[in-house]
mmCIF file of C-alpha atoms and ligand atoms in Angstrom:
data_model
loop_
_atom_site.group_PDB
_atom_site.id
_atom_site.type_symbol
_atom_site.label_atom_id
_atom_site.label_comp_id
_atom_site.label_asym_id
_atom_site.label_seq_id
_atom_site.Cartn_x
_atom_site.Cartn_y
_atom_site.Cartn_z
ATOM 1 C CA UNK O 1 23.301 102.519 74.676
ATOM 2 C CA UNK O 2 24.123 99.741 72.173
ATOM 3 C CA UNK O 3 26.948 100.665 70.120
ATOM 4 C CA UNK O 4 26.347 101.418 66.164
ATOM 5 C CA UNK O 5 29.104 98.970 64.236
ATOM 6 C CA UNK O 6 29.972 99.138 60.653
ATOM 7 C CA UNK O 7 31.333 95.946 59.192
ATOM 8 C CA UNK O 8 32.820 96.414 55.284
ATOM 9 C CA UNK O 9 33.146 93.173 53.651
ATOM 10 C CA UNK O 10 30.516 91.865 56.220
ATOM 11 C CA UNK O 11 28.896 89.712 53.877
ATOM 12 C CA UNK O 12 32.368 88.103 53.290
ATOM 13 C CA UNK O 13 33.867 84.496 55.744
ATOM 14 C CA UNK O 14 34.982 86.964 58.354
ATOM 15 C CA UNK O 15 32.351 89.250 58.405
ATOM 16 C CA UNK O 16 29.806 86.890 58.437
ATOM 17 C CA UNK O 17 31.196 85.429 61.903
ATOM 18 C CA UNK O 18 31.817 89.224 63.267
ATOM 19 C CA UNK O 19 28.107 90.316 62.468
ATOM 20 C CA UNK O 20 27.143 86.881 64.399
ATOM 21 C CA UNK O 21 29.271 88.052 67.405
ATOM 22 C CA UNK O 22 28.245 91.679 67.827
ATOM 23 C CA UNK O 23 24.497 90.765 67.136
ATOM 24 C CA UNK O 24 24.872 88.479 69.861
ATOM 25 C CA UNK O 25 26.733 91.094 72.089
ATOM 26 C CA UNK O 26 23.100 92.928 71.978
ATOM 27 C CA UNK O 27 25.045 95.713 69.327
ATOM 28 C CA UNK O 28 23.917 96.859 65.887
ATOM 29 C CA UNK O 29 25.481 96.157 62.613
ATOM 30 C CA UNK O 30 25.449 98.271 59.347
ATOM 31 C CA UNK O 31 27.010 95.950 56.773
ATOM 32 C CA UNK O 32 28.129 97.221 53.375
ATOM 33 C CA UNK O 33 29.747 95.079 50.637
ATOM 34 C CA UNK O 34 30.120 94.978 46.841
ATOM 35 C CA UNK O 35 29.562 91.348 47.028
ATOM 36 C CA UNK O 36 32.686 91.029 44.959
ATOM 37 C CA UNK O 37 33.779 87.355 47.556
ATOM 38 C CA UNK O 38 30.699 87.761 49.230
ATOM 39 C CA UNK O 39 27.637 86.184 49.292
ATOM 40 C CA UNK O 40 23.803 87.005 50.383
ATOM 41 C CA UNK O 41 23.490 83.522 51.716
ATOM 42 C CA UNK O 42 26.300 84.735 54.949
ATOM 43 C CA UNK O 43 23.568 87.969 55.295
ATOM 44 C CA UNK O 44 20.292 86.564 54.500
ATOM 45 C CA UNK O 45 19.624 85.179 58.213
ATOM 46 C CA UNK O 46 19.891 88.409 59.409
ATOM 47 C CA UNK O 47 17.710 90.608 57.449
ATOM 48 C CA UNK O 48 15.238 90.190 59.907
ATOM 49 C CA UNK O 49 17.257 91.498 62.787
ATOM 50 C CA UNK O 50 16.058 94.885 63.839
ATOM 51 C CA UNK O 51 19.439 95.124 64.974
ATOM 52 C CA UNK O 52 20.995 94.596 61.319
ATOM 53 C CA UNK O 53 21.055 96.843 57.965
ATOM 54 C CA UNK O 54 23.272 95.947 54.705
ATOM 55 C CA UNK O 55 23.839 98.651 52.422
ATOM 56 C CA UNK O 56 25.382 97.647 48.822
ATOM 57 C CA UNK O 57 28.147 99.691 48.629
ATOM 58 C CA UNK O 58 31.973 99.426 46.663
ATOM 59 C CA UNK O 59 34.444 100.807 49.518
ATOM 60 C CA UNK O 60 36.569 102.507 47.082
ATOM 61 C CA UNK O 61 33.745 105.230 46.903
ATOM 62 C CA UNK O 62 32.867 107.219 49.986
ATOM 63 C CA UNK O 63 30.284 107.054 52.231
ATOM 64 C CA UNK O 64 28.658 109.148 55.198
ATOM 65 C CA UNK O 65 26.872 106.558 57.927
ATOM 66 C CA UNK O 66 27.524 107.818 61.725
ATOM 67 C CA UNK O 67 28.531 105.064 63.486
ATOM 68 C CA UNK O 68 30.765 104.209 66.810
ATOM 69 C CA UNK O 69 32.998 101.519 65.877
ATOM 70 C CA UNK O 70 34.383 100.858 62.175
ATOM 71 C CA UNK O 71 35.754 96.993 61.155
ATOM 72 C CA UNK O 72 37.016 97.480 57.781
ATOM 73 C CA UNK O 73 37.449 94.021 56.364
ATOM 74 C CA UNK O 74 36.592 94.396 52.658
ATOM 75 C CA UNK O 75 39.118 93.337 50.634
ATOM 76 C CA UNK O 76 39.203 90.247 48.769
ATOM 77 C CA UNK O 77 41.632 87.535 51.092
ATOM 78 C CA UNK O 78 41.814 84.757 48.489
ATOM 79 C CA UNK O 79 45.322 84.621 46.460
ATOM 80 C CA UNK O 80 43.284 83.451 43.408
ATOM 81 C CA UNK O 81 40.557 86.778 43.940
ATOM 82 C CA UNK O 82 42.875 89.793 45.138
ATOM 83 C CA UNK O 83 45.192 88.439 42.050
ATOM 84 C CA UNK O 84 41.909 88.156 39.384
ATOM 85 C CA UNK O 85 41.935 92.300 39.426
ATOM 86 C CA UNK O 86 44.552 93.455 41.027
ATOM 87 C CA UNK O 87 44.220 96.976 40.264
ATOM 88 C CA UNK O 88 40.934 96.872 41.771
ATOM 89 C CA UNK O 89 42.454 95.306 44.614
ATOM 90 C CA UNK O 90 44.994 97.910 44.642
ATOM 91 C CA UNK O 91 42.084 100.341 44.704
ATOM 92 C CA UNK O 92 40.115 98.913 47.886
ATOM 93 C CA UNK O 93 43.724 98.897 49.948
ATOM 94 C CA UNK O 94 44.095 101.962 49.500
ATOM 95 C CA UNK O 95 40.779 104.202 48.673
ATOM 96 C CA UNK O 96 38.735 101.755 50.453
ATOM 97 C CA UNK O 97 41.068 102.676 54.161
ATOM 98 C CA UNK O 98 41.580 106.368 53.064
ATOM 99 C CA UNK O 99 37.535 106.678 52.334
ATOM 100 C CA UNK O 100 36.711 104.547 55.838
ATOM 101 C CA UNK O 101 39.385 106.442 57.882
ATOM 102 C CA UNK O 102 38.251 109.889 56.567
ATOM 103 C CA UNK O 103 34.565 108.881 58.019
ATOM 104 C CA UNK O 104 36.286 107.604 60.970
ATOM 105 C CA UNK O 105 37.905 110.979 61.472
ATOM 106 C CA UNK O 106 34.710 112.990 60.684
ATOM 107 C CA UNK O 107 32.178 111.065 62.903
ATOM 108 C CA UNK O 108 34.931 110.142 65.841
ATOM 109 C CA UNK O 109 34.479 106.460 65.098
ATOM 110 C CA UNK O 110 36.884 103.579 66.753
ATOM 111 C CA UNK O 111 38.420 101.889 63.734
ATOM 112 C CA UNK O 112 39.460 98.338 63.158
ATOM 113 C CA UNK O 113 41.965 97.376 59.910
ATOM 114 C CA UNK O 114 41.500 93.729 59.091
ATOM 115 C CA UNK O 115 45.429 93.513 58.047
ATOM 116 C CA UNK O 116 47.052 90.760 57.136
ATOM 117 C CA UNK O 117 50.362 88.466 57.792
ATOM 118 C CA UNK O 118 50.839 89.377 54.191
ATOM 119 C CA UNK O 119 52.803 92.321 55.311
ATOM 120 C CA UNK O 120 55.842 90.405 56.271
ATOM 121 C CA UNK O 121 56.051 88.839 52.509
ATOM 122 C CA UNK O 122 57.919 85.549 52.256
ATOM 123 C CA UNK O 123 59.523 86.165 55.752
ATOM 124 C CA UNK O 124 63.230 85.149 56.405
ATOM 125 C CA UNK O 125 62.877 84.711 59.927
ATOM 126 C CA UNK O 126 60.249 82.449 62.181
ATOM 127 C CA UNK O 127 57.987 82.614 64.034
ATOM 128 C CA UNK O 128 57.430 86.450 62.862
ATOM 129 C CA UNK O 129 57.431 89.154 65.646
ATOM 130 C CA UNK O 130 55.484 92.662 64.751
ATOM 131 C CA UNK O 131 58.444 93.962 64.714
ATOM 132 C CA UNK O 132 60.025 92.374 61.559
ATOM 133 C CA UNK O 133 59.506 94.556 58.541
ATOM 134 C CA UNK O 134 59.284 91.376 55.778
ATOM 135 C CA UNK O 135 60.398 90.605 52.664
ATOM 136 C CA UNK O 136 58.005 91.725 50.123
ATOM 137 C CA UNK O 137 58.288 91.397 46.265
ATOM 138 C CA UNK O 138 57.144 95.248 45.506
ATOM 139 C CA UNK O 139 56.290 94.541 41.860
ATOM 140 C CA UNK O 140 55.014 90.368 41.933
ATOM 141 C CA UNK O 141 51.185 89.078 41.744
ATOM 142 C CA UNK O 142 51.038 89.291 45.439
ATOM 143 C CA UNK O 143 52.159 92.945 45.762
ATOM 144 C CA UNK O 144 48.533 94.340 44.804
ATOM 145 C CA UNK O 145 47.351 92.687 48.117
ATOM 146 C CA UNK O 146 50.537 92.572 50.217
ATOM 147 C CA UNK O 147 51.748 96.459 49.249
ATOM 148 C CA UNK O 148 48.387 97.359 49.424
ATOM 149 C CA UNK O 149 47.413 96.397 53.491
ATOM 150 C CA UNK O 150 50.995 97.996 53.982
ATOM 151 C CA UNK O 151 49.493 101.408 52.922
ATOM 152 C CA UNK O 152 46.515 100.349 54.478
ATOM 153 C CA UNK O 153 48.444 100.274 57.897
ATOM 154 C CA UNK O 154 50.714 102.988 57.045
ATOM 155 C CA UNK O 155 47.493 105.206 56.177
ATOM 156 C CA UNK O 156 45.767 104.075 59.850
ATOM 157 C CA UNK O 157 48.728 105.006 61.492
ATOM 158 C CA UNK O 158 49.190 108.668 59.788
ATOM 159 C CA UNK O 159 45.439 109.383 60.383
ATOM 160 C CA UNK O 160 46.711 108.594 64.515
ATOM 161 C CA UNK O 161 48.852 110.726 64.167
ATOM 162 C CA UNK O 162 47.408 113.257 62.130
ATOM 163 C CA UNK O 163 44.059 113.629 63.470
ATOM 164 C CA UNK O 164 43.632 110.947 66.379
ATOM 165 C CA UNK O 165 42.128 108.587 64.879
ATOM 166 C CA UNK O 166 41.105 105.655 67.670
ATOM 167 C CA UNK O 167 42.618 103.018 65.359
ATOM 168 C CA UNK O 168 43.440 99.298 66.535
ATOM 169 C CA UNK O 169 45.510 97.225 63.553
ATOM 170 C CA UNK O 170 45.067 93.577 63.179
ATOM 171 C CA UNK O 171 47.545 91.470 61.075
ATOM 172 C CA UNK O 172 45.871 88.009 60.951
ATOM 173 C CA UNK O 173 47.247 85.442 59.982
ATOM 174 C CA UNK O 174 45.711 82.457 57.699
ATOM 175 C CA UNK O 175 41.794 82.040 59.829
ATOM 176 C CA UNK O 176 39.405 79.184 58.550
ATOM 177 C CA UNK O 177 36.372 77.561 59.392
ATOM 178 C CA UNK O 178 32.567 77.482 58.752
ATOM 179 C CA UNK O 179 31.146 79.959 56.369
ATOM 180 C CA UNK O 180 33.966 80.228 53.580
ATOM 181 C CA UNK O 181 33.399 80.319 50.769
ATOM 182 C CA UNK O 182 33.386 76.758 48.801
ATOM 183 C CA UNK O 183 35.224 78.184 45.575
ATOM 184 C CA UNK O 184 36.982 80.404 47.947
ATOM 185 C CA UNK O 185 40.558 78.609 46.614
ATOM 186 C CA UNK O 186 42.331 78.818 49.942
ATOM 187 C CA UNK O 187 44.042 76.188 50.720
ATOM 188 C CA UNK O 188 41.883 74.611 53.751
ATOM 189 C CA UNK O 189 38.443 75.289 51.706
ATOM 190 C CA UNK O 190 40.258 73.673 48.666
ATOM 191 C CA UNK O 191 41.564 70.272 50.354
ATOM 192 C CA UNK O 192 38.244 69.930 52.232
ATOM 193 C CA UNK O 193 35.887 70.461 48.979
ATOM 194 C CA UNK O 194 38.374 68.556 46.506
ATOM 195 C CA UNK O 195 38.258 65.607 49.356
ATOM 196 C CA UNK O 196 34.425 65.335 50.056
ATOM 197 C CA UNK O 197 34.046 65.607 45.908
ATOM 198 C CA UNK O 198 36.316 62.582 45.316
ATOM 199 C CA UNK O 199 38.768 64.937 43.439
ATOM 200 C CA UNK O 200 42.758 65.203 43.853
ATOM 201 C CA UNK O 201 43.762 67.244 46.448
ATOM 202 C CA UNK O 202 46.158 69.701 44.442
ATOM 203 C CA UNK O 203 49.145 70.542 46.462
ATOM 204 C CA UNK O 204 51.442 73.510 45.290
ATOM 205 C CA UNK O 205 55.130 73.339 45.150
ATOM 206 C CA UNK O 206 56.004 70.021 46.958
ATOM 207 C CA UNK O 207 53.963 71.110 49.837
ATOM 208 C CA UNK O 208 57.023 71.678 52.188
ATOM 209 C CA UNK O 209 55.612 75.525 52.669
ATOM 210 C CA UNK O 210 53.940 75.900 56.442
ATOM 211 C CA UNK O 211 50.955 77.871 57.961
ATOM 212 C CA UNK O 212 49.806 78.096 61.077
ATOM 213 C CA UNK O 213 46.040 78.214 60.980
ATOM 214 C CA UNK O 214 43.524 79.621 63.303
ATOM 215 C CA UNK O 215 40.042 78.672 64.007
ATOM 216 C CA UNK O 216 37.662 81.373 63.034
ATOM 217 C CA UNK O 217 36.098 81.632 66.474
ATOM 218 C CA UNK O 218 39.545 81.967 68.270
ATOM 219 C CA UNK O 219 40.076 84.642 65.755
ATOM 220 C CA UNK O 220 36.472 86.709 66.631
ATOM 221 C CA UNK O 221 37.462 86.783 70.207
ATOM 222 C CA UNK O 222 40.862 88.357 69.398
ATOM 223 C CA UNK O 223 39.160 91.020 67.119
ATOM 224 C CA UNK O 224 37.182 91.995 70.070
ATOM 225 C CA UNK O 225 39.546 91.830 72.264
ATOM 226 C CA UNK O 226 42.039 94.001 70.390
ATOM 227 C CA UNK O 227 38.667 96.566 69.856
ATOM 228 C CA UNK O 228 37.865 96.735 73.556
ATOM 229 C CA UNK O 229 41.244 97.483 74.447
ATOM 230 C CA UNK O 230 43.317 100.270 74.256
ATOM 231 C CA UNK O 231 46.282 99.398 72.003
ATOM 232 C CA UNK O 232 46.629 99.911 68.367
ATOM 233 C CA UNK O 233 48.950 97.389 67.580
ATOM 234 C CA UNK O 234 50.000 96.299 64.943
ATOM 235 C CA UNK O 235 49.337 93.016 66.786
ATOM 236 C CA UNK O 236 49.477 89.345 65.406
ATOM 237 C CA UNK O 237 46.386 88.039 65.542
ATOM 238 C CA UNK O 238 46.724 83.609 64.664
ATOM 239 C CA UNK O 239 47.370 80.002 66.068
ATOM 240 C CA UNK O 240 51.223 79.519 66.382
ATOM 241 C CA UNK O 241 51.151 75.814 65.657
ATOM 242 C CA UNK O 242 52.654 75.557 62.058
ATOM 243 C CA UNK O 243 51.954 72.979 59.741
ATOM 244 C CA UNK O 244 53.570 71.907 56.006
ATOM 245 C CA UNK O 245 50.944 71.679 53.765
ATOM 246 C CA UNK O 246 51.672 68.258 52.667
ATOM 247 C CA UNK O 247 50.890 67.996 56.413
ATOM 248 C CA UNK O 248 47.465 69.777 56.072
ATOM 249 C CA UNK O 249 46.438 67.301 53.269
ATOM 250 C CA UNK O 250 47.424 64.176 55.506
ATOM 251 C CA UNK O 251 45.232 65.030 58.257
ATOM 252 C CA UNK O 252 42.233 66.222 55.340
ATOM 253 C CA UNK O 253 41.979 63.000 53.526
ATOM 254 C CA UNK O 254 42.922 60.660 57.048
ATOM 255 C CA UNK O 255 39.658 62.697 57.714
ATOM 256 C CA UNK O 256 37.194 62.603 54.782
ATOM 257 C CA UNK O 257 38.766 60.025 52.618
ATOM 258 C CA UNK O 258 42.093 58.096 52.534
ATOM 259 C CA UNK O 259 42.025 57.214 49.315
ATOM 260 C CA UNK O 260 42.066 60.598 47.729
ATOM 261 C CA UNK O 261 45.395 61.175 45.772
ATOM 262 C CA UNK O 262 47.221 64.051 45.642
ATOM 263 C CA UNK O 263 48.183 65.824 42.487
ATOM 264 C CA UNK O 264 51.753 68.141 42.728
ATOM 265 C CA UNK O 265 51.482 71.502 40.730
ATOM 266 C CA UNK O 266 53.353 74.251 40.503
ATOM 267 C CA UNK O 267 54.771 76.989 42.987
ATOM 268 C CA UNK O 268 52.811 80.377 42.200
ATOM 269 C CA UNK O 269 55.332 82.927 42.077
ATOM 270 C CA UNK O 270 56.074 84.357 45.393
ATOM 271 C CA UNK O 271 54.218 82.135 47.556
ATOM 272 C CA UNK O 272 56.052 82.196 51.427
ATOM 273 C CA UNK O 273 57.862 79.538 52.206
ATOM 274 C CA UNK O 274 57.000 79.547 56.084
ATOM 275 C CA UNK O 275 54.709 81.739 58.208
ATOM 276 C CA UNK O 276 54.123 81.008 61.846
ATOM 277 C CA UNK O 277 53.246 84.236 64.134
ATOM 278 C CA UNK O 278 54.730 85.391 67.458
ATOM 279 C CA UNK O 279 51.796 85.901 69.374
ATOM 280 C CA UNK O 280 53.150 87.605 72.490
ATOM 281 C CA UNK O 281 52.155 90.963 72.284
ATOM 282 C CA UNK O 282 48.537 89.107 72.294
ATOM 283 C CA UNK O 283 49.232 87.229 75.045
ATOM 284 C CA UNK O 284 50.738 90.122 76.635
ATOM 285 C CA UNK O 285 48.766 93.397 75.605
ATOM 286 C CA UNK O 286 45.358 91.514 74.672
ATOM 287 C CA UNK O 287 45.426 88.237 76.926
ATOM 288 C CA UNK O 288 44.317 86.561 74.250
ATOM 289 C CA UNK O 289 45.460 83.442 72.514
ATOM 290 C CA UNK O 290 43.952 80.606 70.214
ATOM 291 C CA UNK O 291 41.928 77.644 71.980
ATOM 292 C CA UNK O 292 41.018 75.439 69.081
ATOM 293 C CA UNK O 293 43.390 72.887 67.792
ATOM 294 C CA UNK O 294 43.808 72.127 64.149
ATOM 295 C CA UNK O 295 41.948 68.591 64.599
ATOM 296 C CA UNK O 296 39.049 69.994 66.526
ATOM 297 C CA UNK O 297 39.000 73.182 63.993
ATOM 298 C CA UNK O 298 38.996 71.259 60.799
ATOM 299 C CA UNK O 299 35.967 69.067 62.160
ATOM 300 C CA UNK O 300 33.705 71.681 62.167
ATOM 301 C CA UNK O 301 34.675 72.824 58.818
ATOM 302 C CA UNK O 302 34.322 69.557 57.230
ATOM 303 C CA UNK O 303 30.761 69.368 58.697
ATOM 304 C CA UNK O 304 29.403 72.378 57.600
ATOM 305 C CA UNK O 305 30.876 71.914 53.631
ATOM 306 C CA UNK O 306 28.873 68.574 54.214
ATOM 307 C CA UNK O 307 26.164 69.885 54.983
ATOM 308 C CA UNK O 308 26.479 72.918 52.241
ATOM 309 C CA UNK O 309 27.477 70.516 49.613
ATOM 310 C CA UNK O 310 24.435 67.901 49.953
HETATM 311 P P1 LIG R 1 36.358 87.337 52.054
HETATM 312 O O1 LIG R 1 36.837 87.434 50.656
HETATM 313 O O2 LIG R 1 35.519 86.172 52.460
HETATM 314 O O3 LIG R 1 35.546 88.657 52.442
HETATM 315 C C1 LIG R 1 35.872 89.938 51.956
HETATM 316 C C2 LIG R 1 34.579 90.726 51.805
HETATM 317 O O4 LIG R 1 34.895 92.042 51.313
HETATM 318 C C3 LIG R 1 33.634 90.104 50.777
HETATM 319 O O5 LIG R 1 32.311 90.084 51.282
HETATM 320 C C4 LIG R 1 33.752 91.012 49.561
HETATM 321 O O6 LIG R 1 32.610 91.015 48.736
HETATM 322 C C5 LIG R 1 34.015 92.363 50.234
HETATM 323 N N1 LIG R 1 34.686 93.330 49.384
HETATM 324 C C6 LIG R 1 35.819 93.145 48.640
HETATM 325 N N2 LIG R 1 36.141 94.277 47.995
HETATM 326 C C7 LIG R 1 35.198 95.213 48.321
HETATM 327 C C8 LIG R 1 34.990 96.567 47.973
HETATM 328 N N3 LIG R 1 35.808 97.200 47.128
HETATM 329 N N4 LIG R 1 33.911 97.212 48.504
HETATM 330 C C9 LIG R 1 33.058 96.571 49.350
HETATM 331 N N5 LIG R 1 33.206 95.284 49.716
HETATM 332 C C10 LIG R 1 34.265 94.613 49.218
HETATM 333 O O7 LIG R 1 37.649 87.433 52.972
HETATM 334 P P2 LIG R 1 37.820 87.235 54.551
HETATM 335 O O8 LIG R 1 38.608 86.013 54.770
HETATM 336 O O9 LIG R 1 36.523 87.398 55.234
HETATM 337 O O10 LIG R 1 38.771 88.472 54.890
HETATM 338 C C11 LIG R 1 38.263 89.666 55.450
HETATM 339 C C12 LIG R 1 39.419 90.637 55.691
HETATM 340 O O11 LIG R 1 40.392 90.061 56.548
HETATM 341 C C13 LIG R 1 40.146 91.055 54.406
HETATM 342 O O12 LIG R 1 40.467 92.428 54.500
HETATM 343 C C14 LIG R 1 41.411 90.226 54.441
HETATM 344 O O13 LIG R 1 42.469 90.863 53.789
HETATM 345 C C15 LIG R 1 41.672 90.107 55.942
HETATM 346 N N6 LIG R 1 42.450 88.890 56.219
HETATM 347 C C16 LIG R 1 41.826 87.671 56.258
HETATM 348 C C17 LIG R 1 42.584 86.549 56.508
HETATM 349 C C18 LIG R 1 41.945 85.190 56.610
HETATM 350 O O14 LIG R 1 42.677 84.214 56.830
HETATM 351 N N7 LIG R 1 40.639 85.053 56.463
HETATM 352 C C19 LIG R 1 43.975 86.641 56.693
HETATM 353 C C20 LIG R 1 44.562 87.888 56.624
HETATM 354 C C21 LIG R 1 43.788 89.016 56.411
HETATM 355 N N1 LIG R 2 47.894 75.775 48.367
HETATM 356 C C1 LIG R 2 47.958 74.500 47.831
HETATM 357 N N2 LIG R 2 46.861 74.008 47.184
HETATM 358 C C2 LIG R 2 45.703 74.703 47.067
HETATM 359 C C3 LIG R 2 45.636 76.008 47.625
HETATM 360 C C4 LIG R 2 46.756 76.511 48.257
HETATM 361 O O1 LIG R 2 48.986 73.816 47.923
HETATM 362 O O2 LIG R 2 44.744 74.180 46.485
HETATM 363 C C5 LIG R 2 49.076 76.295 49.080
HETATM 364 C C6 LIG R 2 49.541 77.662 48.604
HETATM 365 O O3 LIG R 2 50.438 77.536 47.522
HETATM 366 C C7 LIG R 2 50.198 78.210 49.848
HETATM 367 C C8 LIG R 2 49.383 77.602 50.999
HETATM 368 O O4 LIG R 2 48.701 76.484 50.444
HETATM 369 O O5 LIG R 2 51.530 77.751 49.961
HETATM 370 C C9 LIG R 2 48.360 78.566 51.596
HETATM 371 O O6 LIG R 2 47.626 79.101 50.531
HETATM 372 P P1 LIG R 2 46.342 80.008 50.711
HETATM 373 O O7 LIG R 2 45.853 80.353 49.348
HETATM 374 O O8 LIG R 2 45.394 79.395 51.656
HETATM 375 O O9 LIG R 2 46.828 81.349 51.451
HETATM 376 P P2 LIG R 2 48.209 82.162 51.540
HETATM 377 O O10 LIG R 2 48.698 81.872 52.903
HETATM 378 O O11 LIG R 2 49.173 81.721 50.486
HETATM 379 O O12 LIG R 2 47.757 83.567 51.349
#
């Protein structure tokens, strides 16, 4: 029988590309979302899916659907959204997992936590193994999102414990690609929309920060993968190639437009220096690693914001 999936956030960049996956995996796919980074655009091709149902629905309240598998991904990901509210974003780390781990619990659903690299702060140490704790600011404008997956895993892993829960934890680290959002503000979206308008690129800091940044297809696989196995993690999920983001802007404008200039503004408080994952408890425990490279990656962003932006 297929299996019933709940996606939160599924209306969101990531959910959009999971819904595409498990639809074509023959499953079904209850979506809910509060639309609050959404859009109906990622759900509308769907609607016709016998396969698909979308519920509008803020996390932080609870809900009873009975369902096999839970992905919880809602949660704003952007710096500039998690940071526009974040006691609301405080709100959906926490009551949004304790609300979709308690219907986990009572309906003896799998669940998947859409964490984040986020959890290891501005890290001192690289590449960053799951077993580094981080170096998180408990009180700065990132500690809404970054304190808040932290008690999202720490919840997951006392419902285990507790009452069993099936969980599998997922801390991904910066994914891009097709279907973001264009005002999104993360930094690929940015330097890709900012380039194809024939506006500065604006680079924080003096862009000697890195990322590493995975291909949102690599990324799908991996989420599956982790699901169909039979580990909880935590387990890194991204590409371990790490770039500065002055690099990142080289290769956008050599791309779209040379000729773009680049405008320096400041550092936002607490923004990591370096993040590049140790994927070897993927490689090892999941078999999975990233297959798209950064070149091939960013060309299939930059032709779908072409397309969007017409
Ligand atoms: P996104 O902002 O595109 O999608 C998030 C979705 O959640 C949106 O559709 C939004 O409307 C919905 N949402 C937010 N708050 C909600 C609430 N209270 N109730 C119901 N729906 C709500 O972000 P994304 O990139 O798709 O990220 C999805 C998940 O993955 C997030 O939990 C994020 O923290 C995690 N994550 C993503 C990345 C990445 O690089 N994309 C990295 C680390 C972690
Ligand atoms: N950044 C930038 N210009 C932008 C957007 C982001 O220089 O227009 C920088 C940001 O300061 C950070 C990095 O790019 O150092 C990645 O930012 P993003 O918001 O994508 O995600 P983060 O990894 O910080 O959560």
């Amino acid at each position: 029988m297929n299996k019933r999936n709940l996606i939160t956030g599924g209306a969101g960049f990531l959910g959009y590309h999971l819904t595409e996956k498990l639809l074509s995996m023959g499953e079904e796919v209850i979506c809910i979302d509060n639309f609050y980074t959404g859009s109906k655009k990622n759900v509308y091709q769907w609607l016709s899916n016998p396969n698909y149902e979308i519920i509008r629905h803020d996390v932080i309240e609870p809900i009873y659907l009975e369902v096999d598998n839970i992905w919880h991904l809602a949660c704003p990901a952007s710096p500039i959204s998690y940071q526009s509210n974040p006691i609301k974003t405080s709100k959906t780390t926490f009551l949004g997992t304790y609300n979709l781990l308690d219907l986990a619990n009572k309906v003896n659903a799998k669940f998947f936590m859409a964490s984040t690299s986020e959890v290891y702060g501005d890290p001192e140490i690289k590449p960053q193994p799951e077993s580094y704790r981080g170096n998180v600011n408990p009180i700065g404008i990132r500690s809404c999102y970054d304190e808040g997956k932290r008690m999202s895993e720490s919840l997951c892993f006392d419902y285990y414990r507790m009452h069993e829960v099936d969980i599998r934890v997922a801390r991904i680290f910066n994914a891009y690609g097709p279907y973001m959002s264009e005002n999104d503000g993360r930094v690929v979206c940015n330097f890709i929309v900012q380039a194809l308008r024939g506006d500065e690129i604006t680079i924080y800091g003096n862009g000697s920060q890195t990322r590493s940044f995975c291909f949102v297809d690599d990324l799908i696989n991996g989420f599956v993968s982790l699901m169909e196995s039979n580990f909880t993690g935590p387990v890194n999920l991204g590409n371990p190639s790490e770039f500065t983001i002055n690099e990142l802007s080289d290769i956008i404008r050599d791309k779209i437009n040379k000729n773009i200039k680049v405008k320096y503004k400041p550092l936002p408080e607490d923004d990591p220096i370096q993040r590049i994952p140790d994927i070897k408890l993927a490689k090892d425990k999941l078999g999975w690693e990233p297959k798209v490279k950064l070149n091939e990656g960013l060309d299939l962003t930059i032709d779908y914001f072409k397309k969007i932006m017409k």
